[in-house]
mmCIF file with all atom_site columns, C-alpha atoms and ligand atoms in Angstrom:
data_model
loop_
_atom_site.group_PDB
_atom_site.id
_atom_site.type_symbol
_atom_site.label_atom_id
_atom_site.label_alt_id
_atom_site.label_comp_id
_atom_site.label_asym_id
_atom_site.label_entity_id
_atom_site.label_seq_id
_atom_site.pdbx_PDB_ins_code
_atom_site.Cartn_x
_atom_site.Cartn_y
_atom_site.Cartn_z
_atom_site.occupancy
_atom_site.B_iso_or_equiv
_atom_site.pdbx_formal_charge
_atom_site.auth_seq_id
_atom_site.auth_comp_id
_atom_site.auth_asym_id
_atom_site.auth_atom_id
_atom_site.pdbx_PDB_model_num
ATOM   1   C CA  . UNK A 1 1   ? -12.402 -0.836  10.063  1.00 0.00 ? 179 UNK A CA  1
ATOM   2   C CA  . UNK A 1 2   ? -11.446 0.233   7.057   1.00 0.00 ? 180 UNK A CA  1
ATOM   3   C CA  . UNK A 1 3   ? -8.118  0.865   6.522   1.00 0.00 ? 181 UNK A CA  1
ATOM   4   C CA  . UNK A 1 4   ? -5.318  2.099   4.456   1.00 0.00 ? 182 UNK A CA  1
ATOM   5   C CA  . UNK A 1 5   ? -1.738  1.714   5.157   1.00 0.00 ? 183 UNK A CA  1
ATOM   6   C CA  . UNK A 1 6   ? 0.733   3.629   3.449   1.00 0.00 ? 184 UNK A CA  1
ATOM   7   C CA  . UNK A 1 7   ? 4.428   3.604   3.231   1.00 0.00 ? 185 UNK A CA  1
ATOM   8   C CA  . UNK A 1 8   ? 7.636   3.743   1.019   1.00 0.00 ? 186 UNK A CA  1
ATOM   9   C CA  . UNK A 1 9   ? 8.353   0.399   -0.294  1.00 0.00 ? 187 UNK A CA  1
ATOM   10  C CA  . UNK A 1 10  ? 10.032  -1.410  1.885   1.00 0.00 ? 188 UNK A CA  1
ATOM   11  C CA  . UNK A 1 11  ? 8.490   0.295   5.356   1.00 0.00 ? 189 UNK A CA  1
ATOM   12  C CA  . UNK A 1 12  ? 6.795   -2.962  6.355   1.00 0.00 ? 190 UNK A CA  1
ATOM   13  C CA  . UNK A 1 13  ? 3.445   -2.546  4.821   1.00 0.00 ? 191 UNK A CA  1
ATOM   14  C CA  . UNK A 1 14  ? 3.220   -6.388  3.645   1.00 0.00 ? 192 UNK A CA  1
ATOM   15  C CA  . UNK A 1 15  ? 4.069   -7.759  7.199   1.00 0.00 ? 193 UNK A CA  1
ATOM   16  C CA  . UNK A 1 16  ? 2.458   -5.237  9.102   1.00 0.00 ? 194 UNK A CA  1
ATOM   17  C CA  . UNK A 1 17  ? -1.037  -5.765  7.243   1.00 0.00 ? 195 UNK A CA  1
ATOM   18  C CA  . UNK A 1 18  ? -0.719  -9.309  7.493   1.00 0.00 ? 196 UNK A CA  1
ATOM   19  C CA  . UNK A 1 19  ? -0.428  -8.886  11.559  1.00 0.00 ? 197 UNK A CA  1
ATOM   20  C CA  . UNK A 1 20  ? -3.041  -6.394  11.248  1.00 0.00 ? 198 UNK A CA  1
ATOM   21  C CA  . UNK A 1 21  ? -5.617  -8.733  9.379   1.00 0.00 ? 199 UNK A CA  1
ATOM   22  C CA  . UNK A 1 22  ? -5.220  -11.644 11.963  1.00 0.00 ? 200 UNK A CA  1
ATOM   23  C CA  . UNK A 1 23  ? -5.839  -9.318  14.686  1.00 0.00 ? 201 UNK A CA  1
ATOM   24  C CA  . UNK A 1 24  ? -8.747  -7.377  13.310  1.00 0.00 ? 202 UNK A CA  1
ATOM   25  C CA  . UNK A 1 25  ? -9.838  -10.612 11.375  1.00 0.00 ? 203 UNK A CA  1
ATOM   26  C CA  . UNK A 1 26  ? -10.332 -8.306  8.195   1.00 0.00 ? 204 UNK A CA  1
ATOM   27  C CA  . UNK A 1 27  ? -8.680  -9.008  4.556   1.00 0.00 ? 205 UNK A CA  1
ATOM   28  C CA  . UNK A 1 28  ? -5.778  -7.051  3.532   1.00 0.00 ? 206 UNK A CA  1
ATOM   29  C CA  . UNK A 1 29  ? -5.819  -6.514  -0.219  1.00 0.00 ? 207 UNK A CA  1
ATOM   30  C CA  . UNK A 1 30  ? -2.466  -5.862  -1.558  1.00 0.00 ? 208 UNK A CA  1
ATOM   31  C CA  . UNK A 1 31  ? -2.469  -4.436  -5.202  1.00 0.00 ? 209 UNK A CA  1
ATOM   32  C CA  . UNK A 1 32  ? 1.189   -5.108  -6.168  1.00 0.00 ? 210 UNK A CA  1
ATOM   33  C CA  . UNK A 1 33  ? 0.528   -8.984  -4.897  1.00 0.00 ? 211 UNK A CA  1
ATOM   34  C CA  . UNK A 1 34  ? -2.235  -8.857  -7.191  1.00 0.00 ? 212 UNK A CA  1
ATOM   35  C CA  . UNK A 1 35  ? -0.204  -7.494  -10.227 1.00 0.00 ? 213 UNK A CA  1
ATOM   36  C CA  . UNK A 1 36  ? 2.347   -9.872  -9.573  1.00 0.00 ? 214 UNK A CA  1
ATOM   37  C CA  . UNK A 1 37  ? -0.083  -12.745 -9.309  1.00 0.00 ? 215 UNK A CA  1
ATOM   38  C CA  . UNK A 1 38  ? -1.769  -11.584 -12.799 1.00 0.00 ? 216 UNK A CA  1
ATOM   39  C CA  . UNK A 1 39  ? 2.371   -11.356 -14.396 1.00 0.00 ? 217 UNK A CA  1
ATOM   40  C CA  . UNK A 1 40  ? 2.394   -14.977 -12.987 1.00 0.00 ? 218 UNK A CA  1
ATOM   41  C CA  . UNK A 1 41  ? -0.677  -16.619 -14.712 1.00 0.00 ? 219 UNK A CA  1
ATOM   42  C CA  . UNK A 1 42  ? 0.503   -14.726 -17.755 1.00 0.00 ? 220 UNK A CA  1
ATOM   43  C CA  . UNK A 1 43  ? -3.058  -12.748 -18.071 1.00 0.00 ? 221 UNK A CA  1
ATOM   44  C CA  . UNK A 1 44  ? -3.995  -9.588  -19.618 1.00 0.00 ? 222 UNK A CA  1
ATOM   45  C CA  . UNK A 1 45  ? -3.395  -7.716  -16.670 1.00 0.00 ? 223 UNK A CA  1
ATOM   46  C CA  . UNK A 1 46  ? -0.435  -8.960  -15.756 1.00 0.00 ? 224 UNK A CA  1
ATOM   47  C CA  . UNK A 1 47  ? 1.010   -8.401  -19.330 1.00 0.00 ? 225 UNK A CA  1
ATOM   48  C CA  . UNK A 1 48  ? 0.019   -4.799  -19.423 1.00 0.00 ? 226 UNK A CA  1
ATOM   49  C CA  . UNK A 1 49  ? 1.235   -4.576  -15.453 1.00 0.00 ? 227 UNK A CA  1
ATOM   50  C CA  . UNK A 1 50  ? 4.684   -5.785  -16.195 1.00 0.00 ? 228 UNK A CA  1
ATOM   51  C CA  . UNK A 1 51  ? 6.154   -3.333  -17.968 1.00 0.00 ? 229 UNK A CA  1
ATOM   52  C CA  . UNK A 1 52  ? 4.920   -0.336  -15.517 1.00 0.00 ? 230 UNK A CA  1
ATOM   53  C CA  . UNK A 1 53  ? 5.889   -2.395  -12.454 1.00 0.00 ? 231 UNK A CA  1
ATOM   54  C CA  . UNK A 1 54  ? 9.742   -3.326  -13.955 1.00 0.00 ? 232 UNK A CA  1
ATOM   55  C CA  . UNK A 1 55  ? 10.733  0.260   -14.264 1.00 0.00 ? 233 UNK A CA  1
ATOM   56  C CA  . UNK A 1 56  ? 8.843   1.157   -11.115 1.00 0.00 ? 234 UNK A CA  1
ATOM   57  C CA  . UNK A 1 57  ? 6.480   3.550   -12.265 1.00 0.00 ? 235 UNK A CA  1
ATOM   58  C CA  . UNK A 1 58  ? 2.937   3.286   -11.523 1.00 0.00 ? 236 UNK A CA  1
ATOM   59  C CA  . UNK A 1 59  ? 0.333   0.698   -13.148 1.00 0.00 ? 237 UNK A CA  1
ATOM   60  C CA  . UNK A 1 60  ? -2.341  3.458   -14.627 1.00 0.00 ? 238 UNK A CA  1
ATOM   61  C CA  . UNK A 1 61  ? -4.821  4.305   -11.913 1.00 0.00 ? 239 UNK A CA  1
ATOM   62  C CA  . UNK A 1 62  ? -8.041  2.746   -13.972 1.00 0.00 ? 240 UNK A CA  1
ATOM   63  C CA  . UNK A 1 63  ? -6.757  -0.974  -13.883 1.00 0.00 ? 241 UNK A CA  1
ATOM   64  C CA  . UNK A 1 64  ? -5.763  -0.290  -10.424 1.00 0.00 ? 242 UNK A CA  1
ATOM   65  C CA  . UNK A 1 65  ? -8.957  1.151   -9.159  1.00 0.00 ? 243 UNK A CA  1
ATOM   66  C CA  . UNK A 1 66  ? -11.138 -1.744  -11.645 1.00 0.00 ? 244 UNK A CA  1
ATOM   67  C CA  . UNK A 1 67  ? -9.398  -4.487  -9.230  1.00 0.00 ? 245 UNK A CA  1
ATOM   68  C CA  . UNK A 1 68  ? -9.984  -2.600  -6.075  1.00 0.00 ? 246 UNK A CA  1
ATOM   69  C CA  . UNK A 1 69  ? -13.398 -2.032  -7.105  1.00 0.00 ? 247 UNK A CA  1
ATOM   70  C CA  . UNK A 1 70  ? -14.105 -5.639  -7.842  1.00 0.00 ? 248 UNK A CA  1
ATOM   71  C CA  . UNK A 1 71  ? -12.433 -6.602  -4.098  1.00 0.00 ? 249 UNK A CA  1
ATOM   72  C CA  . UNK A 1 72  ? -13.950 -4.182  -2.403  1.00 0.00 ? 250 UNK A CA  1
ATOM   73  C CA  . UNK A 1 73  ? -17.553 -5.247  -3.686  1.00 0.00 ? 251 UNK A CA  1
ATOM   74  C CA  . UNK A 1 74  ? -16.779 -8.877  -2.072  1.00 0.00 ? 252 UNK A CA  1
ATOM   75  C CA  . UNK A 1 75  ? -18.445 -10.088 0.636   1.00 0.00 ? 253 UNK A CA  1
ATOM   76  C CA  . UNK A 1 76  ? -15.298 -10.868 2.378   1.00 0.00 ? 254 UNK A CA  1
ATOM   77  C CA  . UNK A 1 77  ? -14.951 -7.199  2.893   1.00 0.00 ? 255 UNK A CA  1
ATOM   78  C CA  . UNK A 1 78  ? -18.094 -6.125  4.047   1.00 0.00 ? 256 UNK A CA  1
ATOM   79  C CA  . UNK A 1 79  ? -16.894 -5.646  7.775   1.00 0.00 ? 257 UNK A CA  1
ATOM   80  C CA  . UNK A 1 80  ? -13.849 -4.074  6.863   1.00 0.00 ? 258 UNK A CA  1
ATOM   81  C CA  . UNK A 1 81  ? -10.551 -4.330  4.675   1.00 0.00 ? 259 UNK A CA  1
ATOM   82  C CA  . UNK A 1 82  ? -7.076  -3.307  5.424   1.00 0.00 ? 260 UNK A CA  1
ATOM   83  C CA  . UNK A 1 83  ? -5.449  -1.511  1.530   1.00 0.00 ? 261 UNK A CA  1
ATOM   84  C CA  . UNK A 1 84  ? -1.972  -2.056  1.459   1.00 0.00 ? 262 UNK A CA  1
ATOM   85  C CA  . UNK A 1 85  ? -0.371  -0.126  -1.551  1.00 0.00 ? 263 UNK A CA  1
ATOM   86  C CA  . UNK A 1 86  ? -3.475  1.104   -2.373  1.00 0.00 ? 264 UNK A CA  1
ATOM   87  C CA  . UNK A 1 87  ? -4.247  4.534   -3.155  1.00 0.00 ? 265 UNK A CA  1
ATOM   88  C CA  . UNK A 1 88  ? -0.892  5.452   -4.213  1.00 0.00 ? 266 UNK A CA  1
ATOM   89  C CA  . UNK A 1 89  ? -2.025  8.603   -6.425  1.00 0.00 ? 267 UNK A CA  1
ATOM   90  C CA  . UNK A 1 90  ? -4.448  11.125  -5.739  1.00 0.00 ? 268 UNK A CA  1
ATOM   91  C CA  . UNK A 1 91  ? -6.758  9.699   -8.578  1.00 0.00 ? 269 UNK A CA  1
ATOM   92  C CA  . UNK A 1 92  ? -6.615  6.912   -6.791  1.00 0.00 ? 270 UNK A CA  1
ATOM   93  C CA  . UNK A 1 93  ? -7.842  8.182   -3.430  1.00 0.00 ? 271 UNK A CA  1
ATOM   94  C CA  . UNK A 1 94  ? -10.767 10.398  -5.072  1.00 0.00 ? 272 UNK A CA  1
ATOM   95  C CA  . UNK A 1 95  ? -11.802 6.559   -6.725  1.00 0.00 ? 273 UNK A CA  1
ATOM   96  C CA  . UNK A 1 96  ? -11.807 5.195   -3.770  1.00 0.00 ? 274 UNK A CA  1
ATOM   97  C CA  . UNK A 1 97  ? -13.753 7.789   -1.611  1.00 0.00 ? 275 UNK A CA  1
ATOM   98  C CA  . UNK A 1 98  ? -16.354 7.379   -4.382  1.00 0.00 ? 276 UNK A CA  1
ATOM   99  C CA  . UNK A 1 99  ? -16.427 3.959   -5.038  1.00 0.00 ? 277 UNK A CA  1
ATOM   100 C CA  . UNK A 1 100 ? -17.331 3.653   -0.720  1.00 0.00 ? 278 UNK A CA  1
ATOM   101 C CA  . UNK A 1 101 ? -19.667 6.454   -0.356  1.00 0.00 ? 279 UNK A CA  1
ATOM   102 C CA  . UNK A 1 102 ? -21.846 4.465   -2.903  1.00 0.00 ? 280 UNK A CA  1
ATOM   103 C CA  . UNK A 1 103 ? -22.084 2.656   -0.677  1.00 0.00 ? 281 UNK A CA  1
ATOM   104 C CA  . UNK A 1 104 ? -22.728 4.490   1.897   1.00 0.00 ? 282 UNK A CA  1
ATOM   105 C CA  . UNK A 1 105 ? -19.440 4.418   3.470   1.00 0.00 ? 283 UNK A CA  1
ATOM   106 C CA  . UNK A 1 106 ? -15.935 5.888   3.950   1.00 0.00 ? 284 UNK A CA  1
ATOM   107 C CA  . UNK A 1 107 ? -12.231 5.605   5.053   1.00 0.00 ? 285 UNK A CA  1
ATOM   108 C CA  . UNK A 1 108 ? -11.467 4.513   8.880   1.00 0.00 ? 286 UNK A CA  1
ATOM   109 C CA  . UNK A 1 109 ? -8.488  5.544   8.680   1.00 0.00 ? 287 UNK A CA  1
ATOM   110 C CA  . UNK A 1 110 ? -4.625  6.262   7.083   1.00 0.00 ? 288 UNK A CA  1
ATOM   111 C CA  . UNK A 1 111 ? -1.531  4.661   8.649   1.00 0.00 ? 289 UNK A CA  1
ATOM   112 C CA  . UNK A 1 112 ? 1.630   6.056   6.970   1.00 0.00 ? 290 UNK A CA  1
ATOM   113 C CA  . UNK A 1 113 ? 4.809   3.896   8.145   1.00 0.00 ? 291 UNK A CA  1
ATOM   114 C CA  . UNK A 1 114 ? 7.733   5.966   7.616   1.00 0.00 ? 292 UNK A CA  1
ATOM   115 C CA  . UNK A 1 115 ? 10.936  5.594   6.799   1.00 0.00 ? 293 UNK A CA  1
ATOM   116 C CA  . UNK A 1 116 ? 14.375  7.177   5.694   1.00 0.00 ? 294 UNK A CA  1
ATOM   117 C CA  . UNK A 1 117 ? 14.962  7.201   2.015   1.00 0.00 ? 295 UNK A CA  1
ATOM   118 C CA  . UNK A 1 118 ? 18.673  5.264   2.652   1.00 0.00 ? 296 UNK A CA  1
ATOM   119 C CA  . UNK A 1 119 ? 16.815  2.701   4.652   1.00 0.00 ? 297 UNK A CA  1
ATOM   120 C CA  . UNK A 1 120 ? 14.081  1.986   1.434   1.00 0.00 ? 298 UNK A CA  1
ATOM   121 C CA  . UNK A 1 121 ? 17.476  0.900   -0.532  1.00 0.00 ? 299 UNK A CA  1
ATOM   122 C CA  . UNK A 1 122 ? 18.609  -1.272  2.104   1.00 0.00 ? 300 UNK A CA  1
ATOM   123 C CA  . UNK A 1 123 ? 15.344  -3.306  2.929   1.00 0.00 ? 301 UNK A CA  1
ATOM   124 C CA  . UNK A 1 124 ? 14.817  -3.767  -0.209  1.00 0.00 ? 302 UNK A CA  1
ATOM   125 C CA  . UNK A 1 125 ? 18.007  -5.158  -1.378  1.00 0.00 ? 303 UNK A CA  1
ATOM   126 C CA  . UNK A 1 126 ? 17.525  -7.611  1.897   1.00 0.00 ? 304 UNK A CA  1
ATOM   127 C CA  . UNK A 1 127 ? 14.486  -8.623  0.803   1.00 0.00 ? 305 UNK A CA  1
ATOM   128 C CA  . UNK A 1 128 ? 15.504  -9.311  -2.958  1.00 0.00 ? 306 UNK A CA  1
ATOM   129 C CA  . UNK A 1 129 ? 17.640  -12.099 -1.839  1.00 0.00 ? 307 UNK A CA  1
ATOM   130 C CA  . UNK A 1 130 ? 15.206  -13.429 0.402   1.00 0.00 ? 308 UNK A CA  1
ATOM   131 C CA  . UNK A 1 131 ? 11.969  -13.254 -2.307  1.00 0.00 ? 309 UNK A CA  1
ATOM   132 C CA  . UNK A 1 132 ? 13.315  -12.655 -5.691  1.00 0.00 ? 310 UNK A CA  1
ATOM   133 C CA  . UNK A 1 133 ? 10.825  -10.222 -6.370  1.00 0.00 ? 311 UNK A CA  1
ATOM   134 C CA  . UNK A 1 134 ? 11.835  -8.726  -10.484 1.00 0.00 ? 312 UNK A CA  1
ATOM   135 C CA  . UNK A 1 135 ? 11.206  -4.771  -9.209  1.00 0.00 ? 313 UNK A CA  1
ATOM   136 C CA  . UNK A 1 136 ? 13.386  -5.416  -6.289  1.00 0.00 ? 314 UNK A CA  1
ATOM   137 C CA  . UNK A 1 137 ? 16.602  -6.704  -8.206  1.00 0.00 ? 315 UNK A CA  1
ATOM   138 C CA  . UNK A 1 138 ? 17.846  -3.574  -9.651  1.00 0.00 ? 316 UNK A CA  1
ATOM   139 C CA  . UNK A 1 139 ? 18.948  -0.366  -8.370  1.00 0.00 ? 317 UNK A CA  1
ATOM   140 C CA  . UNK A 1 140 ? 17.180  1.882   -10.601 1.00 0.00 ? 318 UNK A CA  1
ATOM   141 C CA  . UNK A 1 141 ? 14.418  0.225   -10.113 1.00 0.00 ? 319 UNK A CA  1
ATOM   142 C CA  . UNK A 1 142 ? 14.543  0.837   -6.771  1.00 0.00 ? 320 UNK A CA  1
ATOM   143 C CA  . UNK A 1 143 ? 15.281  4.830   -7.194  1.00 0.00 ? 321 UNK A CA  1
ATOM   144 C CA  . UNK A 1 144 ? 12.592  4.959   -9.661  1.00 0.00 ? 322 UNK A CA  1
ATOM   145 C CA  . UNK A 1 145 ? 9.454   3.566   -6.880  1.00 0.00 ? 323 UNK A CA  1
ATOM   146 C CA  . UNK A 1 146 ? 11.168  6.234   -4.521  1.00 0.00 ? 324 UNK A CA  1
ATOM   147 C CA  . UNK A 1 147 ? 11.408  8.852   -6.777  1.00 0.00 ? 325 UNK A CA  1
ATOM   148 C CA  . UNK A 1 148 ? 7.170   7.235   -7.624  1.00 0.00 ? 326 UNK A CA  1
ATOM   149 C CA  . UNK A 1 149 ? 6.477   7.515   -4.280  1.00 0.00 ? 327 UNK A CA  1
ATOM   150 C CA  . UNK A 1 150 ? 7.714   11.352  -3.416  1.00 0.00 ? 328 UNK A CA  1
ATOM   151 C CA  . UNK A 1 151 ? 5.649   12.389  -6.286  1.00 0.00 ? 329 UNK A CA  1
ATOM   152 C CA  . UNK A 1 152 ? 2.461   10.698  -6.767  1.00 0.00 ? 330 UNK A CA  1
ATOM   153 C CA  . UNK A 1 153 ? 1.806   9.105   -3.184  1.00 0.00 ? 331 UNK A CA  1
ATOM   154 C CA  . UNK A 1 154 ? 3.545   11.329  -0.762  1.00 0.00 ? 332 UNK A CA  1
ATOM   155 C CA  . UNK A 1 155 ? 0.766   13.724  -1.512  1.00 0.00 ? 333 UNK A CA  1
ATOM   156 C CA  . UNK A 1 156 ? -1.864  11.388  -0.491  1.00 0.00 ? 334 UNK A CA  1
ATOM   157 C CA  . UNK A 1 157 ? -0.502  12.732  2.747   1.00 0.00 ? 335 UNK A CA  1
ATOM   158 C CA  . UNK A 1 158 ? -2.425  16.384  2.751   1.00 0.00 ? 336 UNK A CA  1
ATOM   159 C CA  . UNK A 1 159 ? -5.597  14.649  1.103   1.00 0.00 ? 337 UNK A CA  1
ATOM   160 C CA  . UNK A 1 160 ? -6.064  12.434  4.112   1.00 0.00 ? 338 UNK A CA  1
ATOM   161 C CA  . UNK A 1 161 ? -4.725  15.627  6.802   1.00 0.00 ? 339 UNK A CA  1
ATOM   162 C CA  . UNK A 1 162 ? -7.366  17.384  5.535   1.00 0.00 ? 340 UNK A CA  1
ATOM   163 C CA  . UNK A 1 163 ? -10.231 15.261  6.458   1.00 0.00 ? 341 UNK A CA  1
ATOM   164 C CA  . UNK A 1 164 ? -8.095  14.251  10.003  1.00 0.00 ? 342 UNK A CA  1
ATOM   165 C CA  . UNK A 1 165 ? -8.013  10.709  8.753   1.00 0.00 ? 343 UNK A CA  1
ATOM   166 C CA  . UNK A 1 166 ? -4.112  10.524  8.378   1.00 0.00 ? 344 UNK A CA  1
ATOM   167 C CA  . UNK A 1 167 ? -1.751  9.042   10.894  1.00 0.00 ? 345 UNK A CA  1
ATOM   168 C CA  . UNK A 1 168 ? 1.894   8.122   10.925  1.00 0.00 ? 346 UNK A CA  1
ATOM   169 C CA  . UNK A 1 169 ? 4.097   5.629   12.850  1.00 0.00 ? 347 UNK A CA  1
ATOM   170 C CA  . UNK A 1 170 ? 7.808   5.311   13.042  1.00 0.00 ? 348 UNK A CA  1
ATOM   171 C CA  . UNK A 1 171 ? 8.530   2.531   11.326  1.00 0.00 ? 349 UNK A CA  1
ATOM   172 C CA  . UNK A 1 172 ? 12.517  1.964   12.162  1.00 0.00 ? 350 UNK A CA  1
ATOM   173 C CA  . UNK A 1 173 ? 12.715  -0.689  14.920  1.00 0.00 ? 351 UNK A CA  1
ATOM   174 C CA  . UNK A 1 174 ? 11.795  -4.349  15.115  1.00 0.00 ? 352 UNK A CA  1
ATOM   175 C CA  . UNK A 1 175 ? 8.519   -5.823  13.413  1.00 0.00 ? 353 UNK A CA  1
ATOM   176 C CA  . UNK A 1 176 ? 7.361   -6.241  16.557  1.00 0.00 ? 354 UNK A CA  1
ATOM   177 C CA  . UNK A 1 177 ? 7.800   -2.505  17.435  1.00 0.00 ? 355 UNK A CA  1
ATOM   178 C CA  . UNK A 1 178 ? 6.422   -1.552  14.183  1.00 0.00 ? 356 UNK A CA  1
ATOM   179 C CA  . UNK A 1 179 ? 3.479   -3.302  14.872  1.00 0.00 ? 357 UNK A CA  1
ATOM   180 C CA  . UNK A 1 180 ? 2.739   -2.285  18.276  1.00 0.00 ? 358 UNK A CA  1
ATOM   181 C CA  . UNK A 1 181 ? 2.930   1.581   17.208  1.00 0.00 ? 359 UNK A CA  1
ATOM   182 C CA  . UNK A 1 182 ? 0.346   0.839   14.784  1.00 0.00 ? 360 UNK A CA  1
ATOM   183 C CA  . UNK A 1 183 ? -2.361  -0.983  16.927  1.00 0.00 ? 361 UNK A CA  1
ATOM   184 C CA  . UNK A 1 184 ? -2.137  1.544   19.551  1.00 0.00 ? 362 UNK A CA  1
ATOM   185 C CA  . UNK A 1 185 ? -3.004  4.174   17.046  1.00 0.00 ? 363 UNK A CA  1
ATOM   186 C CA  . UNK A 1 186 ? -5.901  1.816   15.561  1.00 0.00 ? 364 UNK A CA  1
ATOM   187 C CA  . UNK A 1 187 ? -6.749  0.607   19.225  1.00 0.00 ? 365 UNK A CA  1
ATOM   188 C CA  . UNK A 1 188 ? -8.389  4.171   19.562  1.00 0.00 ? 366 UNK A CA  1
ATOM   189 C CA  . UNK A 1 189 ? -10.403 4.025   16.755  1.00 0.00 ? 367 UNK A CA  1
HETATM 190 P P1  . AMP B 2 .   ? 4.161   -3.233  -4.057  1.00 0.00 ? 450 AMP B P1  1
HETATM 191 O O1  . AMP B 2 .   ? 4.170   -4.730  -3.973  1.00 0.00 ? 450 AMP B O1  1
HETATM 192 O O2  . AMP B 2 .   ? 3.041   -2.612  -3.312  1.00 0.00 ? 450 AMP B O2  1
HETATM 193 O O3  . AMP B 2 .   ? 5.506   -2.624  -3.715  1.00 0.00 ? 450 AMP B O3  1
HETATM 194 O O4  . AMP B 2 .   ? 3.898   -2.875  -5.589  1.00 0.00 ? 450 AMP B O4  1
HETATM 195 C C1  . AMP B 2 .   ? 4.788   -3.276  -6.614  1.00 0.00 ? 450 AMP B C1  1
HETATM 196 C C2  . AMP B 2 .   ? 4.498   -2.510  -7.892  1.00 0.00 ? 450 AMP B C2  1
HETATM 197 O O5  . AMP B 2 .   ? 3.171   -2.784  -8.331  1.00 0.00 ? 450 AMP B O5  1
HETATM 198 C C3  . AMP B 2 .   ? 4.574   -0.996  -7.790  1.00 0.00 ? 450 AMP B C3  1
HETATM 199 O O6  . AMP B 2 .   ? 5.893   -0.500  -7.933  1.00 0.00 ? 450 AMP B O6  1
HETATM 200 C C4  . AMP B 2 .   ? 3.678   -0.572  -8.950  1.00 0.00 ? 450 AMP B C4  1
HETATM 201 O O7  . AMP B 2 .   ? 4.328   -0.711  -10.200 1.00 0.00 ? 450 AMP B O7  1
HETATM 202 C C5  . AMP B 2 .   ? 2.585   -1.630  -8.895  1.00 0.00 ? 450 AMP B C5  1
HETATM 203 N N1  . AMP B 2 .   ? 1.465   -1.200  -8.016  1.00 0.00 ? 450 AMP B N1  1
HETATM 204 C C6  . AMP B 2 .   ? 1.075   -1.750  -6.831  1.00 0.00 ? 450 AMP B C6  1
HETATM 205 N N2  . AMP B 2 .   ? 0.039   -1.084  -6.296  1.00 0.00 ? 450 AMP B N2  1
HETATM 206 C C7  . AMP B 2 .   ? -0.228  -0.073  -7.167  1.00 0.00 ? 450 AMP B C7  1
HETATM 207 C C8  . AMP B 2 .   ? -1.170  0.995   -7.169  1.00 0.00 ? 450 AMP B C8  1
HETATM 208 N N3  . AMP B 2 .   ? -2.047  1.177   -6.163  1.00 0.00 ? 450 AMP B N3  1
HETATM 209 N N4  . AMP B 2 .   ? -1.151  1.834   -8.231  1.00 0.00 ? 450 AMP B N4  1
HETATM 210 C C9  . AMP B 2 .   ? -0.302  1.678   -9.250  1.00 0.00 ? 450 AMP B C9  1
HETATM 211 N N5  . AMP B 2 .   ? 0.624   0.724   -9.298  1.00 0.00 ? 450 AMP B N5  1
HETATM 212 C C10 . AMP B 2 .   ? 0.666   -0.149  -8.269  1.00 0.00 ? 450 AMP B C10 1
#
């Protein structure tokens, strides 16, 4: 199973891949945990992620794809991974489609949670008081990953239509909703 779950930020990806990895027993990878790992530790990566991830634009797709690469060649993910926030461009989905079929491989599938632009503000602002996150205190911030999202990872939509990979879920409701609309799309897989 290898797996990709998109969404706006806020839809739920985080605690939705978390139920998803106990379940499956496969490792989620989550790029912006990651980033904000590297801005913690004070490394290279996280110095050259901060500024990107504070206005809410995109970290350039090479540092993203050179982590993803590095995961993905991990033993821990030889029977499958679950990418959450990862592709968000379409550079980033043509890396990733190469970087597996080296391997002999491919994309399971794409799980799109979706939700309504006014309910992205609103999550988010809950969760800022709950987890302090620095991209999820201000409100241009906020715009700016929706306004990021629309443009550069909304279109990762048609790329994964195409090749009848792509799947989407409600994702207003409870987490427990949430999660049961995803596993009985991947329950058919
Ligand atoms: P997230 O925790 O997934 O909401 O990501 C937080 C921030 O990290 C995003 O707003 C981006 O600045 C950065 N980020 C995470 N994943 C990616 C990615 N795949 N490509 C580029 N930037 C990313």
């Amino acid at each position: 199973m290898k797996l990709i779950l998109m969404g706006a930020p806020g839809a739920g990806k985080g605690t939705q891949s978390a139920k998803i990895s106990e379940k499956y027993n496969i490792p989620a990878i989550a790029t912006g945990d990651i980033l904000r790992g590297a801005i913690k530790e004070g490394t290279e990566l996280g110095k050259l992620a901060k500024g990107y991830m504070d206005e809410g634009k995109l970290v350039p797709d090479e540092v993203v794809v050179g982590i993803i690469k590095d995961y993905l060649s991990t033993e821990a993910c030889k029977n499958g991974f679950i990418l959450d926030g990862f592709p968000r461009s379409i550079p980033q989905a043509e890396a990733l489609d190469s970087i597996l079929a080296k391997a002999g491989s491919e994309v399971t599938a794409t799980v799109s949670i979706m939700i309504p632009d006014e309910m992205v503000m609103e999550r988010i602002k809950g969760r800022a008081l709950k987890e302090g996150r620095a991209d999820d205190a201000s409100e241009e911030t906020i715009n700016n990953r929706i306004v990021t999202y629309h443009n550069q990872t909304e279109p990762l939509i048609e790329y994964y239509n195409k090749s009848g990979k792509y799947h989407e879920i409600d994702g207003i409701g409870t987490i427990e909703e949430v999660q049961a609309r995803i596993f009985s799309v991947m329950d058919k897989f």
